[in-house]
Coordinates of C-alpha atoms in Angstrom, one line a residue:
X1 CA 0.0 0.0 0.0
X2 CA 1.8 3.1 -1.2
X3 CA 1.9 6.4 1.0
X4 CA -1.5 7.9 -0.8
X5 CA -3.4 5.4 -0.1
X6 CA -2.1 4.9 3.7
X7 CA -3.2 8.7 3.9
X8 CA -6.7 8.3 2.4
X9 CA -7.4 5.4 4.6
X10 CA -6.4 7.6 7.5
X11 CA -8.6 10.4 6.5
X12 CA -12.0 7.9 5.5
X13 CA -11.2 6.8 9.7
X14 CA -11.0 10.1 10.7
X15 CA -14.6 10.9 9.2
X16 CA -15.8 8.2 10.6
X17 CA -14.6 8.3 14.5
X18 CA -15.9 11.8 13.9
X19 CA -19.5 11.0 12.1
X20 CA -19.9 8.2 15.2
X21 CA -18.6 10.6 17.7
X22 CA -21.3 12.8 17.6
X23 CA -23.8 9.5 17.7
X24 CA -21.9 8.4 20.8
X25 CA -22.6 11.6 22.6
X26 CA -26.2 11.9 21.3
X27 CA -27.8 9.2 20.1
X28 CA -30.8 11.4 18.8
X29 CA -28.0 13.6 17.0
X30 CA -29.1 13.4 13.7
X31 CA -32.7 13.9 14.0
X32 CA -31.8 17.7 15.2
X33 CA -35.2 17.1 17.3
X34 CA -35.9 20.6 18.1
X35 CA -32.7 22.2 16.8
X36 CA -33.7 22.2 12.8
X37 CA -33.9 26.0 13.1
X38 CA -34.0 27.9 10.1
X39 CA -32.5 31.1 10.5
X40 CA -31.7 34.0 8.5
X41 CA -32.3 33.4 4.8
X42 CA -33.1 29.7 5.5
X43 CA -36.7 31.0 6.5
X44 CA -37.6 33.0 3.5
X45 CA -40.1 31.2 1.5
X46 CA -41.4 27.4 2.2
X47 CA -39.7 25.4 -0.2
X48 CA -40.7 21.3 -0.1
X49 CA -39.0 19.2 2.0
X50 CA -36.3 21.1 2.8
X51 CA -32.7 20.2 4.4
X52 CA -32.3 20.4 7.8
X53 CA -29.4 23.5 7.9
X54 CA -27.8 22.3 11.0
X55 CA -27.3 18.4 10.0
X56 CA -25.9 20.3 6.5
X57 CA -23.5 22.2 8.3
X58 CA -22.5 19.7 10.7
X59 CA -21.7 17.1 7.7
X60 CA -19.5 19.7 6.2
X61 CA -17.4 20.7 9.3
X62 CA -16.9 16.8 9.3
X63 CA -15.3 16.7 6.2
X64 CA -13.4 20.1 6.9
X65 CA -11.9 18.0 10.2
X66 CA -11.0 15.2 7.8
X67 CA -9.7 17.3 4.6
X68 CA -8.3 20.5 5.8
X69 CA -8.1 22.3 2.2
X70 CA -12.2 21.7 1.4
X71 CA -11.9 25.5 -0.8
X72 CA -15.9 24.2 -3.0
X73 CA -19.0 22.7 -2.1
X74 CA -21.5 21.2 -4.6
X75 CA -24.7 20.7 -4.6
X76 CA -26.1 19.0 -8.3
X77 CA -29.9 19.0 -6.9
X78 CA -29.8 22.1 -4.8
X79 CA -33.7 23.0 -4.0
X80 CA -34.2 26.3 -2.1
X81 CA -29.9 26.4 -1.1
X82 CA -30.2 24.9 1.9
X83 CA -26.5 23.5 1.1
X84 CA -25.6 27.1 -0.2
X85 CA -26.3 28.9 3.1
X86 CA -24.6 26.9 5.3
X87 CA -21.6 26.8 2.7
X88 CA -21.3 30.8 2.4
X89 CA -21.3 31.0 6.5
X90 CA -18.3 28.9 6.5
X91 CA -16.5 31.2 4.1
X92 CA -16.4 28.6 1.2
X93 CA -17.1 28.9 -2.4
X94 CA -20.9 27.2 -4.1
X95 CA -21.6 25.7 -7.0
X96 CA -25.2 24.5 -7.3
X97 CA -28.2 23.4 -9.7
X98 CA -31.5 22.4 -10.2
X99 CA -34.1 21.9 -12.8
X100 CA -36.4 24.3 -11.4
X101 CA -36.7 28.0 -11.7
X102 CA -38.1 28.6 -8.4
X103 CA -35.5 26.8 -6.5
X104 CA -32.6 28.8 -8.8
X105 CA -34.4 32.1 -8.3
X106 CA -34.4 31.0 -4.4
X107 CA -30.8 30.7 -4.6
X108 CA -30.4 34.1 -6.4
X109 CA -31.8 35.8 -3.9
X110 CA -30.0 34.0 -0.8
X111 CA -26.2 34.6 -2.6
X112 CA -26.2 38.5 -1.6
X113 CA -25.4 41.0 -2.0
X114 CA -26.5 41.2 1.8
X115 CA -27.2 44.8 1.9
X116 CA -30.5 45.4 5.0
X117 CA -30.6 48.9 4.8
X118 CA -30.5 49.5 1.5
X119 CA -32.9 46.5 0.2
X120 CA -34.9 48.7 3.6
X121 CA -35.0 51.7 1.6
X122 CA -35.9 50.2 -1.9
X123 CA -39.1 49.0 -0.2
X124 CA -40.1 52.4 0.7
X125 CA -40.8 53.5 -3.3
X126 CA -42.0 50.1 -3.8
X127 CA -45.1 50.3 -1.5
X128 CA -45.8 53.6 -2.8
X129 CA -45.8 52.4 -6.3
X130 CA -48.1 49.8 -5.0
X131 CA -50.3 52.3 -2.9
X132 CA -50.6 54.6 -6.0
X133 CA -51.5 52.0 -8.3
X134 CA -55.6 52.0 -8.9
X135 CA -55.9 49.9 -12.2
X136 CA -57.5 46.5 -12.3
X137 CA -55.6 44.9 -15.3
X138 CA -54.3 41.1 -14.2
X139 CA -51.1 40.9 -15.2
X140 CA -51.2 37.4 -16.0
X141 CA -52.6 35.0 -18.1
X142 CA -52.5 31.1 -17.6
X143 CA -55.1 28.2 -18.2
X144 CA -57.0 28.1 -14.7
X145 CA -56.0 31.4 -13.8
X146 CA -60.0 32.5 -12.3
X147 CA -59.9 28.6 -10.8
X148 CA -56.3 29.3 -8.5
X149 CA -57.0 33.0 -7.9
X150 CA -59.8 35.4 -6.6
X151 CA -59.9 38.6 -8.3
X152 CA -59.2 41.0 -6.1
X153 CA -56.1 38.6 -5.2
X154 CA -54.8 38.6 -9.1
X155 CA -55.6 42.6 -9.0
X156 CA -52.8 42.7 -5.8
X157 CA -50.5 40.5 -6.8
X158 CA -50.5 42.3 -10.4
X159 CA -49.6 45.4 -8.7
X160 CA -47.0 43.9 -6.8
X161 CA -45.7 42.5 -9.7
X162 CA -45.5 45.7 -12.0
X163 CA -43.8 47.8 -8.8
X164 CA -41.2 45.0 -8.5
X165 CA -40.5 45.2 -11.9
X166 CA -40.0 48.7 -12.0
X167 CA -37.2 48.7 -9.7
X168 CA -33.8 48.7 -11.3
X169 CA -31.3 46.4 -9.6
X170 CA -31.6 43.3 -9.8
X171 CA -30.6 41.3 -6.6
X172 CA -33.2 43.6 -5.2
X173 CA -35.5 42.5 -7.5
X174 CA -35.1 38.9 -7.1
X175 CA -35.0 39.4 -3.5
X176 CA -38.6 40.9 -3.6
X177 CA -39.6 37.7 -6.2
X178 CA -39.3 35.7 -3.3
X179 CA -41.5 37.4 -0.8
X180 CA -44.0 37.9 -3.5
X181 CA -43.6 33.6 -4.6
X182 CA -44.4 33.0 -0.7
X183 CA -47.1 35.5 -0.7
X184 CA -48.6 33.7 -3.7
X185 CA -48.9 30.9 -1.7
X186 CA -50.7 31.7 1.0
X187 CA -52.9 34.0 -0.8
X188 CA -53.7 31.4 -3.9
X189 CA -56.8 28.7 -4.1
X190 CA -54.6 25.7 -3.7
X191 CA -54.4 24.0 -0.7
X192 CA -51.5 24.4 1.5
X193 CA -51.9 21.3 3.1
X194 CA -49.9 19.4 -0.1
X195 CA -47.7 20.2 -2.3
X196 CA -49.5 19.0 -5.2
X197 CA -52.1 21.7 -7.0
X198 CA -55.5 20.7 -4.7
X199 CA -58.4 23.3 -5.2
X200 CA -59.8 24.1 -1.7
X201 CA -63.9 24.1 -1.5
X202 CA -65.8 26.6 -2.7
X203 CA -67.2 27.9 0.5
X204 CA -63.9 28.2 1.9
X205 CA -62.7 30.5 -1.1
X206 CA -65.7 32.4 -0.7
X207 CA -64.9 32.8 2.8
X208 CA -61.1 33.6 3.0
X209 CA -60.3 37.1 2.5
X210 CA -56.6 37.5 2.3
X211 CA -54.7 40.4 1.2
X212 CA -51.7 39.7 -0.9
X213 CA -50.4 43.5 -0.7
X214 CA -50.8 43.1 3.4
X215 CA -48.8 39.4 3.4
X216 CA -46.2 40.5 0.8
X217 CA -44.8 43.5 3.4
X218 CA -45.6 41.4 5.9
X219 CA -43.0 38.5 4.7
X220 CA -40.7 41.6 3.1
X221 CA -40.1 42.8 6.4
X222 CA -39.2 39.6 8.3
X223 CA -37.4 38.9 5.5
X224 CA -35.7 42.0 5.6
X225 CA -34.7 41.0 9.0
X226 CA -33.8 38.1 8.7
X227 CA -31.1 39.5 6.2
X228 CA -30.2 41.9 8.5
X229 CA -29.0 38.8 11.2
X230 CA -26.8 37.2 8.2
X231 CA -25.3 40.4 7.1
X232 CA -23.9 41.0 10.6
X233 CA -23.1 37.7 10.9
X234 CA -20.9 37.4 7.4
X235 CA -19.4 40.6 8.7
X236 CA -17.9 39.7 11.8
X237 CA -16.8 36.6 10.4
X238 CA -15.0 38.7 7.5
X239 CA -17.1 36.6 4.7
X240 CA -18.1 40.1 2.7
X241 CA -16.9 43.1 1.9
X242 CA -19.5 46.6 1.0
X243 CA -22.0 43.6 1.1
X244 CA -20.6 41.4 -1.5
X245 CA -19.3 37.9 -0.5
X246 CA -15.7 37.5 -1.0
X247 CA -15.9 34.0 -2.2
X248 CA -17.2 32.5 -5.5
X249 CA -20.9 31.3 -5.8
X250 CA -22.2 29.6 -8.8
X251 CA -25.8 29.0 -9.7
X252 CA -27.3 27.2 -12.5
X253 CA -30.8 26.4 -13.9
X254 CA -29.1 23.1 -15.6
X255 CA -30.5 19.4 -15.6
X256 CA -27.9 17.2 -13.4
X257 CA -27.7 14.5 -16.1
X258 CA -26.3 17.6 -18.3
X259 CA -22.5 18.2 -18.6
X260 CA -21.3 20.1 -16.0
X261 CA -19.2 23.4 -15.3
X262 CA -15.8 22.3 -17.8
X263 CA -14.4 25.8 -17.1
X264 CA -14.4 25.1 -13.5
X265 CA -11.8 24.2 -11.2
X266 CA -12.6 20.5 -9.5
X267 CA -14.8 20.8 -6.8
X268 CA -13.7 19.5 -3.5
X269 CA -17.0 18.3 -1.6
X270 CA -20.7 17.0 -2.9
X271 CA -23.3 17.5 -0.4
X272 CA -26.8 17.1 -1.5
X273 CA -29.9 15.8 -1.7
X274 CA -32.0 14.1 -4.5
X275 CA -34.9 13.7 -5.0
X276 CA -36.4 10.5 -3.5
X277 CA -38.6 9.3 -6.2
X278 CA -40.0 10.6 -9.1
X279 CA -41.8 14.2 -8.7
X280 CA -45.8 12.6 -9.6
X281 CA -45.4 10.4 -6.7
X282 CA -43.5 11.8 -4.2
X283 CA -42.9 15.7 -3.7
X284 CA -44.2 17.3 -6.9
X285 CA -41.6 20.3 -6.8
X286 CA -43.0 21.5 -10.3
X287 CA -46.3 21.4 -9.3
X288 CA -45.7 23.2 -6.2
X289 CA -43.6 26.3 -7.9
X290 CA -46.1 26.1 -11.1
X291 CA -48.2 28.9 -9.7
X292 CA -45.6 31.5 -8.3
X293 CA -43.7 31.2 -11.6
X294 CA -47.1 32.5 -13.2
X295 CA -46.4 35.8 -11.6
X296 CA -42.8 36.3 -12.1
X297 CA -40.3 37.5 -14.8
X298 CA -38.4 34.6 -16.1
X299 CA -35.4 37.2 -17.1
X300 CA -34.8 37.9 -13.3
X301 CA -34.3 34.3 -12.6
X302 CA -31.7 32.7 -15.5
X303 CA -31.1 33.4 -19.2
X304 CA -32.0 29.7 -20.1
X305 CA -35.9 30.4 -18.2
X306 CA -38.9 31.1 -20.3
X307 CA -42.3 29.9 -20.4
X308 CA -41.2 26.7 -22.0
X309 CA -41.3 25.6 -18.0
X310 CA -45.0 26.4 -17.5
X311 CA -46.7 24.2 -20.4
X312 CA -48.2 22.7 -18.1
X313 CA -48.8 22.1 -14.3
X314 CA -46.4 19.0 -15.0
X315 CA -43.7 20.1 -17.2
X316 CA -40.9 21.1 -14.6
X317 CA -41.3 17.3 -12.7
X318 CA -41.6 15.7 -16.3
X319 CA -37.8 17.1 -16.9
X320 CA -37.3 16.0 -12.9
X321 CA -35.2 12.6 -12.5
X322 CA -37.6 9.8 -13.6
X323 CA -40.2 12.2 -15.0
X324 CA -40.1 10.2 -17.8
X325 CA -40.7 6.6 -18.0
X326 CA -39.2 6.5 -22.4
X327 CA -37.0 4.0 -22.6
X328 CA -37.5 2.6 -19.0
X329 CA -37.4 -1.1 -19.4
X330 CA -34.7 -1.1 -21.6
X331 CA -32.7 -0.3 -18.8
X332 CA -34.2 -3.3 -16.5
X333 CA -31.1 -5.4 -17.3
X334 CA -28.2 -3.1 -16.9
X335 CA -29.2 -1.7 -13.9
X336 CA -29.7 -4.9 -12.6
X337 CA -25.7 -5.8 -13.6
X338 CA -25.0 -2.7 -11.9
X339 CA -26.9 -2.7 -8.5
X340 CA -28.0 -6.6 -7.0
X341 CA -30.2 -3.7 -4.6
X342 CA -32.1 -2.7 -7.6
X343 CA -32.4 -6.1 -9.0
X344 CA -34.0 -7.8 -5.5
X345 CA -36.3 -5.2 -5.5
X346 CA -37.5 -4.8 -9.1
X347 CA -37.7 -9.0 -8.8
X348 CA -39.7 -8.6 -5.6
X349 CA -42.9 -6.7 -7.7
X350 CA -43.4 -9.6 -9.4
X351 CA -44.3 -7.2 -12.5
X352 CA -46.0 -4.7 -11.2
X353 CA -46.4 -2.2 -13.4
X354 CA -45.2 0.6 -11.1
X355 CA -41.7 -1.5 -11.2
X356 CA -41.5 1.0 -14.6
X357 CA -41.5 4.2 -12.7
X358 CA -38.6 2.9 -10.0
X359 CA -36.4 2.1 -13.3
X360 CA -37.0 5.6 -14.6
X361 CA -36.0 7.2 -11.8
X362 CA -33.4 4.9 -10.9
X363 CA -31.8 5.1 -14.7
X364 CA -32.0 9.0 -14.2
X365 CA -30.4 8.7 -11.2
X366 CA -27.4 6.3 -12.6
X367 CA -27.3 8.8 -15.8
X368 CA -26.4 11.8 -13.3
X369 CA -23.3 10.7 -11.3
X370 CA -20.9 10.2 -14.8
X371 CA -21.3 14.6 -14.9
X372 CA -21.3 14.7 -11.0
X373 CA -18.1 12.7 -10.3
X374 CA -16.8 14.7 -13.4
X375 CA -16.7 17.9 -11.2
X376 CA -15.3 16.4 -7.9
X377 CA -11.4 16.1 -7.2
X378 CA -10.1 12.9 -6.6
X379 CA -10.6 11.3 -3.3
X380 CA -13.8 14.0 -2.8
X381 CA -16.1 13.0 -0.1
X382 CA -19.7 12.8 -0.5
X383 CA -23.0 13.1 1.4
X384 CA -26.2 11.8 -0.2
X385 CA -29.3 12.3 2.2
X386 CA -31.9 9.8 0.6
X387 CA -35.3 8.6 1.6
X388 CA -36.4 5.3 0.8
X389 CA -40.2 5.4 0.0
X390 CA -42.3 3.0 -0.6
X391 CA -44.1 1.3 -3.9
X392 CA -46.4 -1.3 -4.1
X393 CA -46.0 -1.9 -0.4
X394 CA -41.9 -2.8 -0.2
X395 CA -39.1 -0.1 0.7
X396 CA -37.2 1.0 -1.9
X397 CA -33.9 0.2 -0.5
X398 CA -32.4 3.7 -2.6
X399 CA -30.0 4.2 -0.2
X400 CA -28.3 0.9 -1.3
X401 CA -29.0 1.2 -4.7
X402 CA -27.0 4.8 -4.9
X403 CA -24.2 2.9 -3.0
X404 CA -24.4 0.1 -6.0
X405 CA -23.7 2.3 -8.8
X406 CA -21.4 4.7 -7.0
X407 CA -19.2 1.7 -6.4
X408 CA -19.5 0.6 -10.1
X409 CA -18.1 3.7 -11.1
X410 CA -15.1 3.4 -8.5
X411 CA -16.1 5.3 -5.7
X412 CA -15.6 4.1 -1.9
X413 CA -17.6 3.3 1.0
X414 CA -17.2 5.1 4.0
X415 CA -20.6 5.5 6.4
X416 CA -24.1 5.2 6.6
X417 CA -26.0 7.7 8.7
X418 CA -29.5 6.8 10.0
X419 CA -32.1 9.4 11.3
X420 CA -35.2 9.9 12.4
X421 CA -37.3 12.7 11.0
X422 CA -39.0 14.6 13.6
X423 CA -39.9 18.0 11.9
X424 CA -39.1 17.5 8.0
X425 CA -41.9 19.4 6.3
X426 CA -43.7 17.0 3.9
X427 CA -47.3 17.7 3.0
X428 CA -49.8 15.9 5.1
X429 CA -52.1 15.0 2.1
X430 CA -48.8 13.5 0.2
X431 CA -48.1 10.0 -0.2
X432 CA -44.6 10.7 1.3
X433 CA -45.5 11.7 4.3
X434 CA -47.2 8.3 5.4
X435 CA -43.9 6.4 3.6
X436 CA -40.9 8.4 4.7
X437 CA -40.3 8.4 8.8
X438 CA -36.7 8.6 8.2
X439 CA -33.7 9.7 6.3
X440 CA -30.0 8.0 5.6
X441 CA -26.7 10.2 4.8
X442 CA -24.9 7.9 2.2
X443 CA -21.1 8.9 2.8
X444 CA -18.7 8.0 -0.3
X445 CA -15.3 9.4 -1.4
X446 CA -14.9 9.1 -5.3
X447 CA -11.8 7.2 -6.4
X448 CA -8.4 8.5 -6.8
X449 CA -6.5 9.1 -9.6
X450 CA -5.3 5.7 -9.7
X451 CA -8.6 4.3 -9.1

């Protein structure tokens, strides 16, 4: 065994005395039961099923411990940048994606700049805007537009709309987007209750009365605050300067079985989160950001975003990982070479014809780690946090199935991390939420350059 390798099997024991440490002290660690907080910019808009910051941040000081020069962390399925905040308060540089505008947008707005007083002070001309504004044209126009909004509620949120677009920077812009996308929310005729597109009743439409002007200063403002509390916080830890971060952040509204950054220096750390099924049957992402994205300028949120995303309430989890079954059971047979997991389960459903969905999404899921492992250095640690749901009545065992084809591609087992969920938001009326009690971090190092 040559001196690398002695040194890399030093540093995968090191992450792992650390990882169990923490379980020795606390057995409960990992389920962060009361202690998933989230602070600052974490709390700006309700994103689905979102990453516990503190388990985040805790995984990524346990690889700092074990590799001293960690400099980049990635994140291939980022969501709301859950991953991205807890990088940028450690001082290290981002690079992130994700298939849906919201989530990018979302990201946008938490990078910085992280200027409170001034983002205080655009607000000011944007409520008066808002105030001054008497006309009753609805600035959108969508199939089921009168079915997911009131009037008067379109009226308000039109005016919102046209004073935000008025304003001429755009970090300030795209920091207001996300106020208004959580005010849209609330104020909309889909149920909060699931993340899927559910009309409420009638009579409670009729009945609900809610001001979109009222909630959209009212989240601005704790918002506002909330930025405030990081700003200080970057400050006195010397992570920004006039308001800008110092280090490099890198967002991009890119599928994660597309090529990746080529112009990029290797990344040094993957910490993420994928989905857990395919989007229809698990959390609908798409479905949940369709009507927000109605309302807001595409420019503001990526050069590659237009309406192409909005076809229909289904397009953005049709592009998700297994949002497309094409081609499915030609892939039966390889992925069964590559994953004995995958093959025990697919042989367990006896046929079942939603065996052709798991195959989707698992074949999406093998197609992405050839452009993830791409970007990583050599001997970069991973953490996957994966759920295993449940079809037809059987676990999908996705957890081992990810460990499978990792390790057909080279990369090394180092830990497996089980936890409980205690306060993980999933949608009451959502399949998920009666499938998926708990989580497992998946930790792997890709191989070296010698394999």
């Amino acid at each position: 065994m040559n001196e690398a390798m002695i040194e890399t099997d030093r540093s995968d024991n090191h992450l792992k005395d650390h990882l169990e440490s923490l379980s020795c002290k606390n057995s409960d660690f990992w389920s962060f039961r009361g202690k998933a907080v989230r602070e600052h910019s974490h709390g700006y808009f309700q994103y689905p099923a979102m990453m516990v910051p503190q388990m985040q941040r805790s995984l990524i000081e346990a690889a700092q411990k074990s590799q001293m020069d960690i400099k980049w962390v990635f994140d291939p399925f980022m969501g709301s940048g859950t991953v991205l905040t807890e990088a940028l308060m450690l001082g290290l540089n981002f690079a992130g994606k994700d298939i849906n505008p919201l989530a990018v947008l979302s990201c946008r707005a938490k990078k910085g700049p992280f200027r409170s007083e001034e983002i205080k002070k655009k607000s000011d001309p944007l409520r008066d805007a808002i105030a001054k504004d008497n006309s009753n044209i609805i600035e959108a126009k969508f199939p089921g537009l009168e079915k997911w909004f009131s009037n008067h509620v379109s009226v308000e949120i039109s005016r919102i709309r046209k004073a935000i677009q008025a304003e001429t920077a755009l970090w300030a812009r795209r920091f207001f987007w996300i106020a208004l996308a959580e005010a849209i929310r609330l104020t909309s005729n889909s149920r909060t209750s699931t993340f899927k597109l559910h009309i409420r009743k009638s009579q409670e439409i009729h009945e609900r009365h809610l001001s979109p002007i009222s909630l959209f200063f009212k989240i601005l403002n704790s918002n506002i605050k909330r930025l405030k509390t990081q700003e200080t916080l970057l400050k006195e830890s010397g992570f920004i300067s006039n308001g800008q971060y110092k280090g490099i952040i890198d967002i991009r509204l890119k599928n994660s079985m597309a090529p990746d950054f080529s112009n990029r220096e290797k990344y040094d750390l993957l910490v993420t989160s994928p989905p857990y099924g395919d989007n229809a049957t698990t959390v609908p992402y798409g479905q949940y950001s369709y009507l927000p994205l109605q309302w807001i300028d595409f420019k503001d949120i990526s050069r590659n975003a237009n309406n192409e995303w909005l076809k229909s309430t289904h397009e953005i989890d049709s592009r998700s990982l297994g949002g497309s079954k094409k081609m499915a059971n030609e892939w039966t047979e390889t992925l069964s070479q590559l994953s004995p997991s995958y093959n025990n389960f697919i042989q367990s459903l006896n046929g079942d014809a939603r065996s052709q969905k798991v195959t989707a999404f698992c074949k999406d899921l093998y197609l992405c780690l050839d452009p993830i492992l791409s970007t990583l250095k050599p001997n970069a640690y991973m953490f996957w946090t994966l759920g295993n749901r449940r079809v037809a009545g059987k676990m999908v065992p996705m957890d081992d199935v990810l460990r499978d084809f990792l390790e057909s591609k080279g990369s090394v087992f180092v830990k497996k991390i089980n936890r409980i969920i205690p306060s993980k938001r999933m949608a009451i009326k959502n399949n998920i939420a009666e499938t998926i009690k708990a989580e497992t971090v998946l930790v792997m190092r890709k191989a070296g350059e010698n394999g």
